[in-house]
C-alpha positions as MATLAB code, in Angstrom:
seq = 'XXXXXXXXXXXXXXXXXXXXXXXXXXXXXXXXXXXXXXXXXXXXXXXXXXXXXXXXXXXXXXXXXXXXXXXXXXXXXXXXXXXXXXXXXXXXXXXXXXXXXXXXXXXXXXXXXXXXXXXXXXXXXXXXXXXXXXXXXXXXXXXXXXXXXXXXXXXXXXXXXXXXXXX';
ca = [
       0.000    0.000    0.000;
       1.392    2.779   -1.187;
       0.205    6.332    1.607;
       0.338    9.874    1.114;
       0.649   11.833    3.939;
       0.291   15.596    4.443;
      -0.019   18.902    6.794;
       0.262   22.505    6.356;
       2.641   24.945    7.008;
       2.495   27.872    9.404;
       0.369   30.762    7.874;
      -0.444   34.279    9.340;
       0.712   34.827   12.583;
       1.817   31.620   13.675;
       5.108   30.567   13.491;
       4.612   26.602   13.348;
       1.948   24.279   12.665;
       1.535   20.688   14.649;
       0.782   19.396   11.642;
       4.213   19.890    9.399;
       5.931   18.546   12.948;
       4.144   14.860   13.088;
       4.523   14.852    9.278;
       8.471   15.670    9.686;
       8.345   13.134   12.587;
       6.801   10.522   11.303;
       9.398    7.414   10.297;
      10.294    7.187    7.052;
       9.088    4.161    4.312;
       9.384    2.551    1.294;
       6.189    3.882    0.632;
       5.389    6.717    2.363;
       5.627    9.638    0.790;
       5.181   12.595    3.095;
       3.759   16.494    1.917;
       3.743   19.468    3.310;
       1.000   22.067    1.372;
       1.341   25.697    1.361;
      -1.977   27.001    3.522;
      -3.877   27.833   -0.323;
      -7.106   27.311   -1.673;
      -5.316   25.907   -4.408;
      -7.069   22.352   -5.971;
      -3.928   21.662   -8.271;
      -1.642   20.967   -5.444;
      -3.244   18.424   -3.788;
      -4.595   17.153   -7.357;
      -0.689   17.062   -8.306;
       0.485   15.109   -5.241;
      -2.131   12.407   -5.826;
      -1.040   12.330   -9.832;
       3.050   12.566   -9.233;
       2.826    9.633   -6.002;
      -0.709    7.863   -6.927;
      -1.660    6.759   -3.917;
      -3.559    3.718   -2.449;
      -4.462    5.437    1.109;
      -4.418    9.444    1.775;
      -4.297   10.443    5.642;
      -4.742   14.350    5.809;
      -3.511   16.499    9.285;
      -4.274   19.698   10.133;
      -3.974   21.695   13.346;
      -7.330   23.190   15.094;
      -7.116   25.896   17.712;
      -9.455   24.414   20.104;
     -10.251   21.033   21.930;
      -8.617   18.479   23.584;
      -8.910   15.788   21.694;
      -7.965   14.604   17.693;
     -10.711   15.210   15.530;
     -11.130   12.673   13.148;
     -12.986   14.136   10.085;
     -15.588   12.072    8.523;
     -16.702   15.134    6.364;
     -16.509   17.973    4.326;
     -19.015   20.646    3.423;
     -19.005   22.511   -0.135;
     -18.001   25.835    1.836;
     -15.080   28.165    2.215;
     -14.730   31.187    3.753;
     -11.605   32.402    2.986;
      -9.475   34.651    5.955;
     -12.858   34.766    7.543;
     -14.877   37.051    5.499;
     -18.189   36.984    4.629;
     -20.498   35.908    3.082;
     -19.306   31.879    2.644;
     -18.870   30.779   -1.142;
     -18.701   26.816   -2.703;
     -15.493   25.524   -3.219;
     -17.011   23.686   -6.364;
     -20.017   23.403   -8.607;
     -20.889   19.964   -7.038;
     -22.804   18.554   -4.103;
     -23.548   19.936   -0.642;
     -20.732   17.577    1.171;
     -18.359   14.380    0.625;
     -17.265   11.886    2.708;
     -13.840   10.542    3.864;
     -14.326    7.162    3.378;
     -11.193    5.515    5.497;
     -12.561    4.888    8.668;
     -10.293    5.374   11.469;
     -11.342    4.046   14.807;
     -11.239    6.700   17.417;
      -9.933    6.067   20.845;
      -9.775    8.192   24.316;
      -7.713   10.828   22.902;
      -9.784   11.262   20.003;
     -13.544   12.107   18.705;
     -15.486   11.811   15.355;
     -16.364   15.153   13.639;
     -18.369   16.216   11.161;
     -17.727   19.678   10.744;
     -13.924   20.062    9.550;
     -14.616   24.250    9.468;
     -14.642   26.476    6.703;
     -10.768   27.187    5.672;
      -7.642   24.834    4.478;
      -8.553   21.939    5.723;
     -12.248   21.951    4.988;
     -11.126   22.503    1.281;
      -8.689   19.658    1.312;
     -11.048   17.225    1.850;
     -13.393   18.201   -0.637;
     -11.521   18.619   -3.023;
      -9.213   15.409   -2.292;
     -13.024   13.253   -1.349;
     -14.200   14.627   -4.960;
     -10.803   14.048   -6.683;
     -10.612   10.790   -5.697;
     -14.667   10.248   -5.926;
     -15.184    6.206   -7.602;
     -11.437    5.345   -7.249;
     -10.522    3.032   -4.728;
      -8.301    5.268   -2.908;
      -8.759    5.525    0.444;
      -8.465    9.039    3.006;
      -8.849   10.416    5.957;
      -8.130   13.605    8.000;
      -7.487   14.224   11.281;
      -7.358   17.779   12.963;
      -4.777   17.818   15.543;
      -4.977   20.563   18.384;
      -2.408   22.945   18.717;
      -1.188   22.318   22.194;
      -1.496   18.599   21.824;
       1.152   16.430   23.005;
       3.447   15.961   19.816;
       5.056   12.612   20.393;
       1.286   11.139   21.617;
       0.257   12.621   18.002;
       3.221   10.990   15.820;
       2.251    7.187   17.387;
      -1.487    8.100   16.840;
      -0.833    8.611   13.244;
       1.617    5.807   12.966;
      -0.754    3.581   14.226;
      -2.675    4.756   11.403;
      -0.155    4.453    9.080;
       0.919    0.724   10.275;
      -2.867   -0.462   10.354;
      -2.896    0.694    6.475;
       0.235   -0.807    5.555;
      -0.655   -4.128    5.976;
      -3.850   -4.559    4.788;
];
């Protein structure tokens, strides 16, 4: 099984992003092939990292400012509001929401979400759930606080990663 991992780098203010850490963190592998995206609504670079590596399995991070606990995503709605301004617009001339459709069991330090917001990471995975629409690729995305415990965040994700592997 070939995986695709990502996060995002730093963008505004901040001057790091949990997600780009587990991502450098993360061991590496024959194949794993590990991404970090500029913080764009920009389709063509996630479309061109699933072309260039052509994944089997897709596991998405991103960093939320609030909560306790990983949220794993289990969807994304056709909304963006870019740097917070009104009013919201559709990301693409398609359906209301899409699905991620690898199901990743959630444990005491995580919960199941269905609202992934309405920036970056909201955008990924609808545009990655529609790019990858009747393939059998698999993804997920997981939105990691951004106090979270960093090494308790890399084995959650290589857990995820090892499950994958060797199916």
């Amino acid at each position: 099984m070939k995986i695709l991992l990502y996060g995002f780098k730093p963008w505004g203010k901040l001057n790091k992003n949990i997600s780009q850490e587990i991502v450098r963190k993360i061991k590496p592998r024959k194949k794993l092939k590990k991404v970090i995206f500029d913080v764009k609504f920009e389709k063509k670079q996630f479309k061109d990292a699933i072309k260039k590596f052509k994944p089997d399995v897709i596991i998405g991070l991103g960093m939320s400012g609030r909560g306790k606990k990983i949220r794993i995503e289990r969807k994304a709605l056709n909304i963006l509001n870019k740097h917070n301004k009104k009013p919201k617009i559709k990301i693409l001339n398609s359906g209301k929401e899409l699905f991620a459709n690898l199901r990743i069991k959630k444990d005491n330090n995580s919960r199941i979400s269905y609202y992934a917001g309405d920036y970056v990471c909201n955008y990924s995975i609808y545009v990655i759930s529609g790019l990858i629409k009747n393939k059998k690729i698999r993804y997920g995305f997981l939105h990691i606080p951004k106090t979270y415990n960093l090494d308790r965040a890399v084995r959650f994700v290589e857990n995820i990663i090892k499950y994958n592997q060797n199916l």
